[in-house]
Coordinates of C-alpha atoms in Angstrom, one line a residue:
M932 CA 0.0 0.1 0.0
I933 CA 1.1 3.7 -0.6
S934 CA 1.4 6.7 1.5
I935 CA 0.7 9.9 -0.5
C936 CA 3.0 12.6 1.2
V937 CA 1.7 16.2 0.8
T938 CA 3.3 19.3 2.0
S939 CA 1.1 22.6 2.2
R940 CA 2.4 26.2 2.2
D941 CA 1.3 29.3 4.0
Q942 CA -1.0 30.6 1.7
A943 CA -4.5 29.7 3.0
N944 CA -6.8 30.4 0.0
L945 CA -4.5 29.1 -2.6
S946 CA -3.5 26.2 -0.4
T947 CA -7.1 25.0 0.0
D948 CA -8.1 25.3 -3.7
Q949 CA -5.1 23.2 -4.6
L950 CA -5.7 20.9 -1.6
K951 CA -9.1 20.3 -3.0
Q952 CA -7.8 19.7 -6.7
L953 CA -5.4 17.1 -5.2
L954 CA -8.0 15.1 -3.2
D955 CA -10.6 15.1 -5.8
S956 CA -8.0 13.6 -8.2
L957 CA -7.3 11.0 -5.6
C958 CA -10.9 10.2 -5.1
N959 CA -10.8 9.2 -8.7
Q960 CA -7.8 6.8 -8.6
T961 CA -8.8 3.3 -9.7
Y962 CA -6.6 1.8 -6.9
R963 CA -7.9 3.1 -3.5
R964 CA -5.6 1.5 -0.8
F965 CA -3.5 4.3 0.1
E966 CA -3.4 6.9 3.0
V967 CA -2.9 10.7 2.4
V968 CA -0.4 12.5 4.7
I969 CA -0.7 16.3 4.9
S970 CA 1.9 18.5 6.5
D971 CA 0.4 21.9 7.2
N972 CA 2.8 24.8 8.2
S973 CA 0.1 27.5 7.6
Q974 CA -0.3 30.2 10.5
D975 CA -4.1 29.8 10.6
K976 CA -6.5 26.9 10.7
A977 CA -7.7 27.2 7.1
I978 CA -6.5 23.9 5.7
Q979 CA -7.5 21.9 9.0
K980 CA -11.2 23.6 8.8
F981 CA -11.3 22.7 5.1
L982 CA -10.5 19.1 5.7
E983 CA -13.0 18.7 8.7
E984 CA -15.9 20.4 6.5
A985 CA -15.0 18.5 3.2
N986 CA -15.4 15.2 4.8
Y987 CA -13.5 13.3 2.2
K988 CA -13.9 9.6 2.0
L989 CA -10.1 9.0 2.2
D990 CA -7.6 7.7 5.0
I991 CA -6.2 11.4 5.7
N992 CA -3.5 11.8 8.4
Y993 CA -3.5 15.5 9.1
L994 CA -0.1 16.8 10.7
K995 CA 0.5 20.4 11.9
Y996 CA 3.8 21.4 11.4
D997 CA 5.4 23.9 13.9
S998 CA 9.2 23.3 13.5
D999 CA 11.4 26.1 13.0
K1000 CA 12.8 24.2 9.9
K1001 CA 10.5 25.7 7.2
S1002 CA 12.2 24.2 4.0
V1003 CA 10.5 21.9 1.7
S1004 CA 12.9 19.3 2.4
A1005 CA 12.1 19.5 6.0
R1006 CA 8.3 19.4 5.5
I1007 CA 8.4 16.5 3.0
N1008 CA 10.5 14.5 5.7
H1009 CA 7.9 15.3 8.4
T1010 CA 5.4 13.4 6.2
I1011 CA 7.6 10.5 5.3
R1012 CA 8.3 10.0 9.1
H1013 CA 4.6 9.7 9.7
A1014 CA 3.9 7.4 6.8
K1015 CA 2.6 4.2 7.7
Y1016 CA 2.9 2.3 4.4
P1017 CA 5.8 0.9 2.8
I1018 CA 5.7 2.8 -0.5
I1019 CA 6.2 6.7 -0.4
K1020 CA 4.7 8.9 -3.1
P1021 CA 5.6 12.6 -2.6
I1022 CA 3.6 15.3 -4.3
F1023 CA 3.9 19.1 -4.0
L1024 CA 0.5 20.8 -3.4
D1025 CA 0.8 23.0 -6.5
D1026 CA 1.3 20.1 -8.8
R1027 CA -1.5 18.3 -10.5
I1028 CA -2.6 14.6 -10.9
I1029 CA -4.0 13.9 -14.4
S1030 CA -3.9 10.2 -14.4
D1031 CA -6.7 8.1 -12.6
K1032 CA -4.4 5.1 -12.9
M1033 CA -1.4 6.7 -11.3
I1034 CA -1.5 4.7 -8.0
A1035 CA -2.3 1.6 -10.0
R1036 CA 0.8 2.2 -12.1
I1037 CA 3.0 2.5 -9.0
M1038 CA 1.4 -0.7 -7.4
S1039 CA 2.3 -2.8 -10.5
A1040 CA 5.9 -1.3 -10.7
K1041 CA 9.0 -3.7 -10.4
G1042 CA 11.9 -2.5 -8.2
K1043 CA 12.2 -0.3 -5.1
W1044 CA 11.7 2.9 -6.6
G1045 CA 10.6 4.8 -9.8
A1046 CA 9.3 7.7 -11.6
M1047 CA 6.5 8.7 -13.9
G1048 CA 6.1 10.9 -17.0
W1049 CA 5.0 14.6 -16.6
K1050 CA 4.1 17.8 -18.3
Q1051 CA 5.1 21.2 -17.3
S1052 CA 2.4 23.9 -16.6
N1053 CA 3.7 26.3 -19.3
K1054 CA 4.6 23.6 -22.0
P1055 CA 2.5 21.1 -24.1
K1056 CA 5.5 18.8 -24.2
E1057 CA 5.2 15.4 -22.4
Y1058 CA 8.2 14.3 -20.5
I1059 CA 9.6 10.7 -20.0
P1060 CA 11.8 10.1 -17.1
R1061 CA 15.6 8.7 -17.6
W1062 CA 18.4 8.4 -15.3
T1063 CA 21.7 10.1 -16.0
K1064 CA 24.8 9.7 -14.2
H1065 CA 25.3 13.6 -14.4
I1066 CA 22.2 14.3 -12.3
L1067 CA 24.3 15.9 -9.3
S1068 CA 26.1 18.2 -11.8
G1069 CA 23.2 19.6 -13.6
T1070 CA 21.4 17.1 -15.8
N1071 CA 18.2 16.0 -14.1
R1072 CA 15.9 13.9 -16.4
M1073 CA 14.1 12.5 -13.8
G1074 CA 11.9 15.7 -13.0
C1075 CA 10.9 16.7 -9.5
S1076 CA 10.1 14.9 -6.6
S1077 CA 6.2 14.9 -7.3
G1078 CA 7.1 12.4 -10.1
I1079 CA 8.8 9.6 -7.9
F1080 CA 7.9 6.6 -5.6
F1081 CA 10.1 4.7 -3.4
E1082 CA 10.2 2.0 -0.9
K1083 CA 10.5 3.5 2.8
K1084 CA 13.7 3.2 4.7
D1085 CA 14.9 4.9 7.7
D1086 CA 17.8 6.6 6.3
L1087 CA 16.2 7.8 3.0
L1088 CA 15.1 11.4 3.9
F1089 CA 15.7 14.6 1.7
D1090 CA 18.8 16.7 2.8
E1091 CA 17.5 19.5 4.6
N1092 CA 20.4 21.7 4.0
L1093 CA 19.5 21.7 0.0
V1094 CA 16.9 23.7 -2.0
S1095 CA 18.1 24.0 -5.6
L1096 CA 19.4 20.3 -5.6
M1097 CA 17.0 18.5 -3.0
D1098 CA 15.6 16.4 -5.6
A1099 CA 18.6 15.6 -7.5
E1100 CA 20.7 14.6 -4.6
F1101 CA 17.7 12.7 -3.3
F1102 CA 17.5 10.7 -6.4
Y1103 CA 21.2 10.2 -6.5
R1104 CA 21.0 8.3 -3.0
L1105 CA 17.6 6.3 -4.3
Y1106 CA 20.0 5.1 -7.2
Q1107 CA 22.7 4.2 -4.6
A1108 CA 20.3 2.2 -2.4
Y1109 CA 18.0 0.7 -5.0
G1110 CA 19.7 0.8 -8.3
V1111 CA 18.2 1.9 -11.7
P1112 CA 14.7 3.1 -11.3
Y1113 CA 11.4 1.8 -12.8
Y1114 CA 10.1 4.1 -15.5
I1115 CA 6.2 4.6 -15.7
N1116 CA 6.1 5.8 -19.4
E1117 CA 2.9 7.5 -19.0
T1118 CA 2.2 11.3 -18.2
C1119 CA 0.6 11.0 -14.7
F1120 CA 0.8 14.8 -13.4
I1121 CA 1.5 18.3 -14.2
S1122 CA 4.5 20.0 -12.7
N1123 CA 3.6 23.7 -11.8
T1124 CA 6.3 26.1 -13.2
W1125 CA 6.4 29.7 -11.7
N1126 CA 7.7 32.7 -13.8
K1127 CA 11.0 33.7 -12.4
S1128 CA 12.7 37.2 -12.5
V1129 CA 16.0 38.0 -13.3
D1130 CA 16.9 38.8 -9.6
S1131 CA 15.4 35.4 -8.8
R1132 CA 17.5 33.6 -11.6
H1133 CA 20.6 35.2 -10.2
E1134 CA 19.7 34.1 -6.7
N1135 CA 18.9 30.5 -7.7
A1136 CA 22.3 30.4 -9.5
S1137 CA 24.2 31.6 -6.6
M1138 CA 22.3 29.0 -4.4
H1139 CA 23.1 26.3 -7.0
Y1140 CA 26.8 26.8 -6.9
K1141 CA 26.7 26.9 -2.9
E1142 CA 24.9 23.8 -2.9
L1143 CA 27.4 22.2 -5.4
R1144 CA 30.1 23.1 -3.1
Y1145 CA 28.2 21.6 -0.2
L1146 CA 27.8 18.2 -2.0
E1147 CA 31.3 18.3 -3.0
E1148 CA 32.2 18.3 0.6
K1149 CA 29.5 15.9 1.8
L1150 CA 30.3 13.2 -1.0
N1151 CA 34.3 13.8 -0.9
R1152 CA 34.0 15.0 -4.5
N1153 CA 35.8 18.0 -6.2
D1154 CA 34.2 17.7 -9.7
L1155 CA 30.7 18.9 -9.6
V1156 CA 31.0 22.6 -10.0
K1157 CA 33.5 21.9 -12.9
K1158 CA 31.2 19.7 -14.5
F1159 CA 28.4 21.9 -14.0
D1160 CA 30.4 24.8 -15.7
Q1161 CA 31.2 22.5 -18.5
Q1162 CA 27.5 21.6 -19.2
M1163 CA 26.4 25.4 -19.0
K1164 CA 28.9 26.2 -21.6
L1165 CA 27.9 23.2 -24.0
R1166 CA 24.2 24.2 -23.4
K1167 CA 25.0 27.9 -24.5
L1168 CA 26.9 26.9 -27.6
T1169 CA 24.1 24.5 -28.5
K1170 CA 21.5 27.1 -28.1
S1171 CA 23.6 29.6 -30.3
L1172 CA 24.1 27.0 -33.0
E1173 CA 20.2 26.3 -32.9
S1174 CA 19.6 30.1 -33.4
I1175 CA 22.3 30.4 -36.3
K1176 CA 20.5 27.2 -37.9
H1177 CA 17.1 29.0 -37.6
F1178 CA 18.2 32.1 -39.0
I1179 CA 19.9 30.6 -42.0
F1180 CA 16.8 28.5 -42.8
R1181 CA 14.5 31.5 -42.5
C1182 CA 16.6 33.4 -45.0

């Protein structure tokens, strides 16, 4: 059986709308043997009140999250620690499940962890997850944590020191623990993509380098920043060549 681990944000009106959408989609699942673990760090009781009044016919474990650690990683870990079933399925509250067979697909999966197909909210393209050995240095083809599932294990928690690389580093440890993931080659959810300002992009780049250096020390490696820089240069070159090609064919 499966524990669906959900983290809310301190945005009461938006969070309750998103939670309703998520729970409605879970009510439509063809496989129904699961629980929903909800970690609520809101300053008010809007989410708790919504759950009490909505009266969903689901096995919901509501948790009030009062820790000083407010990171997404810490809140996901809170739900994982309180999950009662052996299979963990994290999902961010602002992402959307679009397949009523998502949980059935997980239950029929082979292996101890896996990932499913997804779309981004701002693109029509469908993405199929694939493992890459360069995941820590900037090539993540697995998607975000909303697209994975894994067998619960005491030491398999998200690193609460990470933000930008929290997904990639966790996938890396899942690979170390369980090997190659099982792939569900079907689009099961939509990952919400927020618009980023120039300042936000700069801040995220600084955070990314900081976290790469943290991982170099944690994993006793000295190549992550170098490999990330090489990949960024390659991507810029590829985009430049694509622009030139596009210009030539237009002419």
